[in-house]
mmCIF file with all atom_site columns, C-alpha atoms in Angstrom:
data_model
loop_
_atom_site.group_PDB
_atom_site.id
_atom_site.type_symbol
_atom_site.label_atom_id
_atom_site.label_alt_id
_atom_site.label_comp_id
_atom_site.label_asym_id
_atom_site.label_entity_id
_atom_site.label_seq_id
_atom_site.pdbx_PDB_ins_code
_atom_site.Cartn_x
_atom_site.Cartn_y
_atom_site.Cartn_z
_atom_site.occupancy
_atom_site.B_iso_or_equiv
_atom_site.pdbx_formal_charge
_atom_site.auth_seq_id
_atom_site.auth_comp_id
_atom_site.auth_asym_id
_atom_site.auth_atom_id
_atom_site.pdbx_PDB_model_num
ATOM 1   C CA . MET M 1 1   ? 0.093   0.193   0.111   1.00 75.00 ? 21  MET M CA 1
ATOM 2   C CA . LEU M 1 2   ? 2.881   2.134   0.907   1.00 84.00 ? 22  LEU M CA 1
ATOM 3   C CA . ILE M 1 3   ? 4.403   1.680   -2.806  1.00 85.00 ? 23  ILE M CA 1
ATOM 4   C CA . GLY M 1 4   ? 0.969   2.952   -4.050  1.00 87.00 ? 24  GLY M CA 1
ATOM 5   C CA . LEU M 1 5   ? 0.429   5.907   -1.924  1.00 89.00 ? 25  LEU M CA 1
ATOM 6   C CA . LEU M 1 6   ? 4.495   6.869   -3.383  1.00 86.00 ? 26  LEU M CA 1
ATOM 7   C CA . GLY M 1 7   ? 2.460   6.720   -7.013  1.00 88.00 ? 27  GLY M CA 1
ATOM 8   C CA . ALA M 1 8   ? -0.499  8.825   -5.950  1.00 89.00 ? 28  ALA M CA 1
ATOM 9   C CA . GLY M 1 9   ? 2.216   11.404  -4.551  1.00 89.00 ? 29  GLY M CA 1
ATOM 10  C CA . TRP M 1 10  ? 4.006   11.232  -7.712  1.00 87.00 ? 30  TRP M CA 1
ATOM 11  C CA . LEU M 1 11  ? 0.970   11.405  -9.828  1.00 89.00 ? 31  LEU M CA 1
ATOM 12  C CA . TRP M 1 12  ? 0.039   14.423  -7.743  1.00 89.00 ? 32  TRP M CA 1
ATOM 13  C CA . PHE M 1 13  ? 3.269   16.061  -8.524  1.00 90.00 ? 33  PHE M CA 1
ATOM 14  C CA . VAL M 1 14  ? 2.890   15.433  -12.018 1.00 85.00 ? 34  VAL M CA 1
ATOM 15  C CA . MET M 1 15  ? -0.422  16.964  -12.398 1.00 88.00 ? 35  MET M CA 1
ATOM 16  C CA . SER M 1 16  ? 0.355   19.743  -9.709  1.00 86.00 ? 36  SER M CA 1
ATOM 17  C CA . GLN M 1 17  ? 0.710   22.058  -12.352 1.00 85.00 ? 37  GLN M CA 1
ATOM 18  C CA . HIS M 1 18  ? -1.378  21.796  -14.973 1.00 86.00 ? 38  HIS M CA 1
ATOM 19  C CA . GLY M 1 19  ? -4.126  19.394  -13.614 1.00 89.00 ? 39  GLY M CA 1
ATOM 20  C CA . ILE M 1 20  ? -5.655  16.374  -14.948 1.00 93.00 ? 40  ILE M CA 1
ATOM 21  C CA . GLY M 1 21  ? -5.170  15.667  -18.793 1.00 93.00 ? 41  GLY M CA 1
ATOM 22  C CA . LEU M 1 22  ? -8.011  16.203  -21.247 1.00 94.00 ? 42  LEU M CA 1
ATOM 23  C CA . SER M 1 23  ? -8.619  14.691  -24.277 1.00 94.00 ? 43  SER M CA 1
ATOM 24  C CA . PRO M 1 24  ? -11.580 14.337  -26.552 1.00 93.00 ? 44  PRO M CA 1
ATOM 25  C CA . ASP M 1 25  ? -12.246 11.232  -24.339 1.00 93.00 ? 45  ASP M CA 1
ATOM 26  C CA . SER M 1 26  ? -12.367 13.291  -21.058 1.00 94.00 ? 46  SER M CA 1
ATOM 27  C CA . ALA M 1 27  ? -14.463 15.926  -22.293 1.00 94.00 ? 47  ALA M CA 1
ATOM 28  C CA . GLY M 1 28  ? -17.048 13.278  -22.951 1.00 93.00 ? 48  GLY M CA 1
ATOM 29  C CA . TYR M 1 29  ? -16.637 11.668  -19.605 1.00 96.00 ? 49  TYR M CA 1
ATOM 30  C CA . LEU M 1 30  ? -16.789 14.798  -17.783 1.00 96.00 ? 50  LEU M CA 1
ATOM 31  C CA . ALA M 1 31  ? -19.910 16.010  -19.493 1.00 96.00 ? 51  ALA M CA 1
ATOM 32  C CA . VAL M 1 32  ? -21.746 13.099  -18.782 1.00 97.00 ? 52  VAL M CA 1
ATOM 33  C CA . ALA M 1 33  ? -20.254 13.418  -15.277 1.00 97.00 ? 53  ALA M CA 1
ATOM 34  C CA . GLY M 1 34  ? -22.374 17.033  -15.232 1.00 97.00 ? 54  GLY M CA 1
ATOM 35  C CA . ASN M 1 35  ? -25.437 15.872  -16.888 1.00 97.00 ? 55  ASN M CA 1
ATOM 36  C CA . LEU M 1 36  ? -25.641 13.029  -13.966 1.00 97.00 ? 56  LEU M CA 1
ATOM 37  C CA . LEU M 1 37  ? -25.238 16.019  -11.220 1.00 96.00 ? 57  LEU M CA 1
ATOM 38  C CA . GLU M 1 38  ? -28.084 18.146  -13.201 1.00 96.00 ? 58  GLU M CA 1
ATOM 39  C CA . GLY M 1 39  ? -30.324 15.170  -13.141 1.00 95.00 ? 59  GLY M CA 1
ATOM 40  C CA . LYS M 1 40  ? -30.266 14.728  -16.812 1.00 95.00 ? 60  LYS M CA 1
ATOM 41  C CA . GLY M 1 41  ? -29.120 11.119  -16.745 1.00 95.00 ? 61  GLY M CA 1
ATOM 42  C CA . PHE M 1 42  ? -26.440 9.322   -19.098 1.00 96.00 ? 62  PHE M CA 1
ATOM 43  C CA . ILE M 1 43  ? -26.148 11.751  -21.706 1.00 95.00 ? 63  ILE M CA 1
ATOM 44  C CA . CYS M 1 44  ? -23.272 12.994  -23.973 1.00 93.00 ? 64  CYS M CA 1
ATOM 45  C CA . TYR M 1 45  ? -22.366 16.779  -24.377 1.00 90.00 ? 65  TYR M CA 1
ATOM 46  C CA . SER M 1 46  ? -24.336 16.298  -27.649 1.00 91.00 ? 66  SER M CA 1
ATOM 47  C CA . GLY M 1 47  ? -27.406 15.877  -26.321 1.00 91.00 ? 67  GLY M CA 1
ATOM 48  C CA . GLU M 1 48  ? -27.461 11.878  -27.040 1.00 93.00 ? 68  GLU M CA 1
ATOM 49  C CA . PRO M 1 49  ? -27.329 8.963   -25.197 1.00 95.00 ? 69  PRO M CA 1
ATOM 50  C CA . PHE M 1 50  ? -24.459 8.093   -23.381 1.00 93.00 ? 70  PHE M CA 1
ATOM 51  C CA . VAL M 1 51  ? -23.668 4.176   -24.954 1.00 92.00 ? 71  VAL M CA 1
ATOM 52  C CA . ALA M 1 52  ? -20.523 3.504   -27.036 1.00 88.00 ? 72  ALA M CA 1
ATOM 53  C CA . GLN M 1 53  ? -18.442 4.101   -23.813 1.00 89.00 ? 73  GLN M CA 1
ATOM 54  C CA . PRO M 1 54  ? -18.283 2.613   -20.181 1.00 88.00 ? 74  PRO M CA 1
ATOM 55  C CA . PRO M 1 55  ? -20.485 4.533   -17.838 1.00 93.00 ? 75  PRO M CA 1
ATOM 56  C CA . LEU M 1 56  ? -18.743 3.537   -14.527 1.00 95.00 ? 76  LEU M CA 1
ATOM 57  C CA . TYR M 1 57  ? -16.022 6.061   -15.078 1.00 96.00 ? 77  TYR M CA 1
ATOM 58  C CA . PRO M 1 58  ? -18.313 9.171   -15.241 1.00 97.00 ? 78  PRO M CA 1
ATOM 59  C CA . LEU M 1 59  ? -20.469 7.782   -12.935 1.00 97.00 ? 79  LEU M CA 1
ATOM 60  C CA . ALA M 1 60  ? -17.800 7.655   -10.231 1.00 97.00 ? 80  ALA M CA 1
ATOM 61  C CA . VAL M 1 61  ? -16.261 10.764  -10.950 1.00 97.00 ? 81  VAL M CA 1
ATOM 62  C CA . ALA M 1 62  ? -20.048 12.338  -10.751 1.00 97.00 ? 82  ALA M CA 1
ATOM 63  C CA . THR M 1 63  ? -20.391 10.804  -7.607  1.00 97.00 ? 83  THR M CA 1
ATOM 64  C CA . LEU M 1 64  ? -17.232 11.916  -6.309  1.00 97.00 ? 84  LEU M CA 1
ATOM 65  C CA . SER M 1 65  ? -18.186 15.265  -7.003  1.00 97.00 ? 85  SER M CA 1
ATOM 66  C CA . PHE M 1 66  ? -21.385 15.221  -5.436  1.00 97.00 ? 86  PHE M CA 1
ATOM 67  C CA . LEU M 1 67  ? -20.061 13.873  -1.754  1.00 97.00 ? 87  LEU M CA 1
ATOM 68  C CA . LEU M 1 68  ? -17.297 15.527  -2.110  1.00 96.00 ? 88  LEU M CA 1
ATOM 69  C CA . GLY M 1 69  ? -18.353 19.180  -3.581  1.00 95.00 ? 89  GLY M CA 1
ATOM 70  C CA . LEU M 1 70  ? -15.519 19.062  -5.979  1.00 94.00 ? 90  LEU M CA 1
ATOM 71  C CA . ASP M 1 71  ? -15.637 20.154  -9.625  1.00 95.00 ? 91  ASP M CA 1
ATOM 72  C CA . LEU M 1 72  ? -15.426 17.630  -11.982 1.00 96.00 ? 92  LEU M CA 1
ATOM 73  C CA . LYS M 1 73  ? -11.942 17.903  -13.028 1.00 95.00 ? 93  LYS M CA 1
ATOM 74  C CA . THR M 1 74  ? -10.514 17.667  -9.664  1.00 94.00 ? 94  THR M CA 1
ATOM 75  C CA . SER M 1 75  ? -13.301 14.761  -8.764  1.00 96.00 ? 95  SER M CA 1
ATOM 76  C CA . ALA M 1 76  ? -11.353 12.680  -11.560 1.00 96.00 ? 96  ALA M CA 1
ATOM 77  C CA . LEU M 1 77  ? -8.053  13.900  -10.476 1.00 94.00 ? 97  LEU M CA 1
ATOM 78  C CA . PHE M 1 78  ? -8.892  12.655  -6.986  1.00 94.00 ? 98  PHE M CA 1
ATOM 79  C CA . LEU M 1 79  ? -10.648 9.242   -8.199  1.00 96.00 ? 99  LEU M CA 1
ATOM 80  C CA . ASN M 1 80  ? -7.496  8.322   -10.518 1.00 95.00 ? 100 ASN M CA 1
ATOM 81  C CA . LEU M 1 81  ? -5.113  9.304   -7.383  1.00 93.00 ? 101 LEU M CA 1
ATOM 82  C CA . LEU M 1 82  ? -7.569  6.638   -5.661  1.00 94.00 ? 102 LEU M CA 1
ATOM 83  C CA . ILE M 1 83  ? -7.160  4.043   -8.202  1.00 95.00 ? 103 ILE M CA 1
ATOM 84  C CA . ILE M 1 84  ? -3.344  4.091   -8.673  1.00 94.00 ? 104 ILE M CA 1
ATOM 85  C CA . VAL M 1 85  ? -3.131  3.369   -5.207  1.00 94.00 ? 105 VAL M CA 1
ATOM 86  C CA . PHE M 1 86  ? -5.050  0.462   -5.087  1.00 95.00 ? 106 PHE M CA 1
ATOM 87  C CA . ALA M 1 87  ? -4.285  -0.712  -8.823  1.00 95.00 ? 107 ALA M CA 1
ATOM 88  C CA . THR M 1 88  ? -0.243  -0.636  -7.409  1.00 95.00 ? 108 THR M CA 1
ATOM 89  C CA . PHE M 1 89  ? -1.439  -2.699  -4.168  1.00 95.00 ? 109 PHE M CA 1
ATOM 90  C CA . ILE M 1 90  ? -3.545  -5.305  -6.173  1.00 96.00 ? 110 ILE M CA 1
ATOM 91  C CA . SER M 1 91  ? -0.912  -5.843  -8.722  1.00 95.00 ? 111 SER M CA 1
ATOM 92  C CA . GLY M 1 92  ? 1.930   -5.955  -6.167  1.00 94.00 ? 112 GLY M CA 1
ATOM 93  C CA . ASN M 1 93  ? -0.195  -8.392  -4.077  1.00 93.00 ? 113 ASN M CA 1
ATOM 94  C CA . LEU M 1 94  ? -0.918  -10.541 -7.273  1.00 94.00 ? 114 LEU M CA 1
ATOM 95  C CA . THR M 1 95  ? 2.661   -10.950 -8.524  1.00 94.00 ? 115 THR M CA 1
ATOM 96  C CA . PHE M 1 96  ? 3.490   -11.901 -5.341  1.00 94.00 ? 116 PHE M CA 1
ATOM 97  C CA . LEU M 1 97  ? 0.642   -14.619 -5.299  1.00 91.00 ? 117 LEU M CA 1
ATOM 98  C CA . ILE M 1 98  ? 1.811   -16.117 -8.276  1.00 91.00 ? 118 ILE M CA 1
ATOM 99  C CA . THR M 1 99  ? 5.602   -15.914 -8.144  1.00 93.00 ? 119 THR M CA 1
ATOM 100 C CA . ASN M 1 100 ? 6.149   -15.708 -4.511  1.00 93.00 ? 120 ASN M CA 1
ATOM 101 C CA . SER M 1 101 ? 9.035   -13.237 -4.614  1.00 95.00 ? 121 SER M CA 1
ATOM 102 C CA . PHE M 1 102 ? 8.960   -9.944  -3.424  1.00 94.00 ? 122 PHE M CA 1
ATOM 103 C CA . PRO M 1 103 ? 11.737  -8.268  -5.534  1.00 95.00 ? 123 PRO M CA 1
ATOM 104 C CA . ILE M 1 104 ? 9.473   -9.035  -8.686  1.00 96.00 ? 124 ILE M CA 1
ATOM 105 C CA . SER M 1 105 ? 6.341   -8.047  -7.011  1.00 95.00 ? 125 SER M CA 1
ATOM 106 C CA . LEU M 1 106 ? 8.337   -4.509  -5.973  1.00 94.00 ? 126 LEU M CA 1
ATOM 107 C CA . PHE M 1 107 ? 9.730   -4.289  -9.784  1.00 95.00 ? 127 PHE M CA 1
ATOM 108 C CA . VAL M 1 108 ? 5.580   -4.603  -11.055 1.00 94.00 ? 128 VAL M CA 1
ATOM 109 C CA . CYS M 1 109 ? 4.420   -1.853  -8.279  1.00 93.00 ? 129 CYS M CA 1
ATOM 110 C CA . PHE M 1 110 ? 7.178   0.355   -9.498  1.00 93.00 ? 130 PHE M CA 1
ATOM 111 C CA . SER M 1 111 ? 6.543   -0.453  -13.475 1.00 93.00 ? 131 SER M CA 1
ATOM 112 C CA . ILE M 1 112 ? 2.801   0.808   -12.904 1.00 91.00 ? 132 ILE M CA 1
ATOM 113 C CA . ILE M 1 113 ? 4.177   3.716   -11.220 1.00 91.00 ? 133 ILE M CA 1
ATOM 114 C CA . PHE M 1 114 ? 7.354   4.984   -13.402 1.00 91.00 ? 134 PHE M CA 1
ATOM 115 C CA . GLY M 1 115 ? 6.189   2.875   -16.607 1.00 91.00 ? 135 GLY M CA 1
ATOM 116 C CA . ILE M 1 116 ? 5.624   5.699   -19.529 1.00 90.00 ? 136 ILE M CA 1
ATOM 117 C CA . PRO M 1 117 ? 2.466   3.738   -20.739 1.00 91.00 ? 137 PRO M CA 1
ATOM 118 C CA . THR M 1 118 ? 0.873   2.787   -17.823 1.00 89.00 ? 138 THR M CA 1
ATOM 119 C CA . PHE M 1 119 ? 1.487   6.094   -15.721 1.00 88.00 ? 139 PHE M CA 1
ATOM 120 C CA . GLN M 1 120 ? 0.238   8.028   -18.861 1.00 90.00 ? 140 GLN M CA 1
ATOM 121 C CA . THR M 1 121 ? -3.388  6.799   -18.532 1.00 93.00 ? 141 THR M CA 1
ATOM 122 C CA . PHE M 1 122 ? -3.664  7.989   -15.068 1.00 93.00 ? 142 PHE M CA 1
ATOM 123 C CA . VAL M 1 123 ? -2.475  11.417  -16.309 1.00 93.00 ? 143 VAL M CA 1
ATOM 124 C CA . TYR M 1 124 ? -5.895  11.823  -18.321 1.00 95.00 ? 144 TYR M CA 1
ATOM 125 C CA . ALA M 1 125 ? -9.577  11.558  -17.445 1.00 95.00 ? 145 ALA M CA 1
ATOM 126 C CA . TRP M 1 126 ? -9.799  8.185   -18.831 1.00 94.00 ? 146 TRP M CA 1
ATOM 127 C CA . SER M 1 127 ? -11.996 5.161   -18.161 1.00 94.00 ? 147 SER M CA 1
ATOM 128 C CA . GLU M 1 128 ? -8.465  2.864   -18.482 1.00 95.00 ? 148 GLU M CA 1
ATOM 129 C CA . PRO M 1 129 ? -7.272  3.644   -15.063 1.00 95.00 ? 149 PRO M CA 1
ATOM 130 C CA . THR M 1 130 ? -10.425 2.203   -13.800 1.00 95.00 ? 150 THR M CA 1
ATOM 131 C CA . PHE M 1 131 ? -10.133 -0.591  -16.283 1.00 95.00 ? 151 PHE M CA 1
ATOM 132 C CA . ILE M 1 132 ? -6.611  -1.826  -15.266 1.00 94.00 ? 152 ILE M CA 1
ATOM 133 C CA . LEU M 1 133 ? -8.114  -1.880  -11.453 1.00 95.00 ? 153 LEU M CA 1
ATOM 134 C CA . PHE M 1 134 ? -10.782 -3.769  -12.162 1.00 96.00 ? 154 PHE M CA 1
ATOM 135 C CA . LEU M 1 135 ? -8.611  -6.191  -14.441 1.00 95.00 ? 155 LEU M CA 1
ATOM 136 C CA . SER M 1 136 ? -6.137  -6.421  -11.638 1.00 95.00 ? 156 SER M CA 1
ATOM 137 C CA . VAL M 1 137 ? -8.955  -7.452  -8.835  1.00 96.00 ? 157 VAL M CA 1
ATOM 138 C CA . ALA M 1 138 ? -10.374 -10.042 -11.395 1.00 96.00 ? 158 ALA M CA 1
ATOM 139 C CA . PHE M 1 139 ? -6.720  -11.717 -11.774 1.00 95.00 ? 159 PHE M CA 1
ATOM 140 C CA . PHE M 1 140 ? -6.226  -11.299 -8.069  1.00 94.00 ? 160 PHE M CA 1
ATOM 141 C CA . ILE M 1 141 ? -9.709  -13.261 -7.090  1.00 94.00 ? 161 ILE M CA 1
ATOM 142 C CA . CYS M 1 142 ? -8.798  -15.615 -9.708  1.00 93.00 ? 162 CYS M CA 1
ATOM 143 C CA . SER M 1 143 ? -5.656  -16.841 -8.491  1.00 91.00 ? 163 SER M CA 1
ATOM 144 C CA . SER M 1 144 ? -6.501  -17.043 -5.114  1.00 88.00 ? 164 SER M CA 1
ATOM 145 C CA . LEU M 1 145 ? -9.138  -19.062 -6.249  1.00 89.00 ? 165 LEU M CA 1
ATOM 146 C CA . LEU M 1 146 ? -6.926  -21.247 -7.897  1.00 86.00 ? 166 LEU M CA 1
ATOM 147 C CA . THR M 1 147 ? -4.207  -21.156 -4.928  1.00 81.00 ? 167 THR M CA 1
ATOM 148 C CA . MET M 1 148 ? -6.887  -22.261 -2.704  1.00 81.00 ? 168 MET M CA 1
ATOM 149 C CA . LYS M 1 149 ? -8.347  -25.046 -4.948  1.00 71.00 ? 169 LYS M CA 1
ATOM 150 C CA . THR M 1 150 ? -4.480  -26.187 -5.135  1.00 69.00 ? 170 THR M CA 1
ATOM 151 C CA . LYS M 1 151 ? -3.815  -26.045 -1.703  1.00 68.00 ? 171 LYS M CA 1
ATOM 152 C CA . ASN M 1 152 ? -7.255  -27.979 -1.088  1.00 65.00 ? 172 ASN M CA 1
ATOM 153 C CA . THR M 1 153 ? -6.590  -30.790 -3.411  1.00 59.00 ? 173 THR M CA 1
ATOM 154 C CA . TYR M 1 154 ? -3.411  -32.669 -2.150  1.00 53.00 ? 174 TYR M CA 1
#
């Protein structure tokens, strides 16, 4: 968990100057989150239903914005900070569960934090960090179940 907090600190440092990265997808997600807060539902900035992209990210951004009273860009930043902590933690635990090697587990954690392709996804208001987290959790659960089944077999 400590390495995940280090990742969140690094992400905060990188984004402290200019805020969270925005792209056309980011604008769409934040527009949907804004429409959710206004009670309009999952509606894009064009007025059409939001059906072509994953709906969980705008819902999470809107929820954080509502609960914490933050603007949408700050909520997206805060969400990515939380996600990098948990994604790093789960990935490190998954690696240790599979390899039983603490150095390899540390390598994976630092690769998430300092690896350019992975870290870049956390800089933007995209749904990819959420996907990375849920995929890591799914692999961890599957690996845990296989480990338990193997231990119970013998």
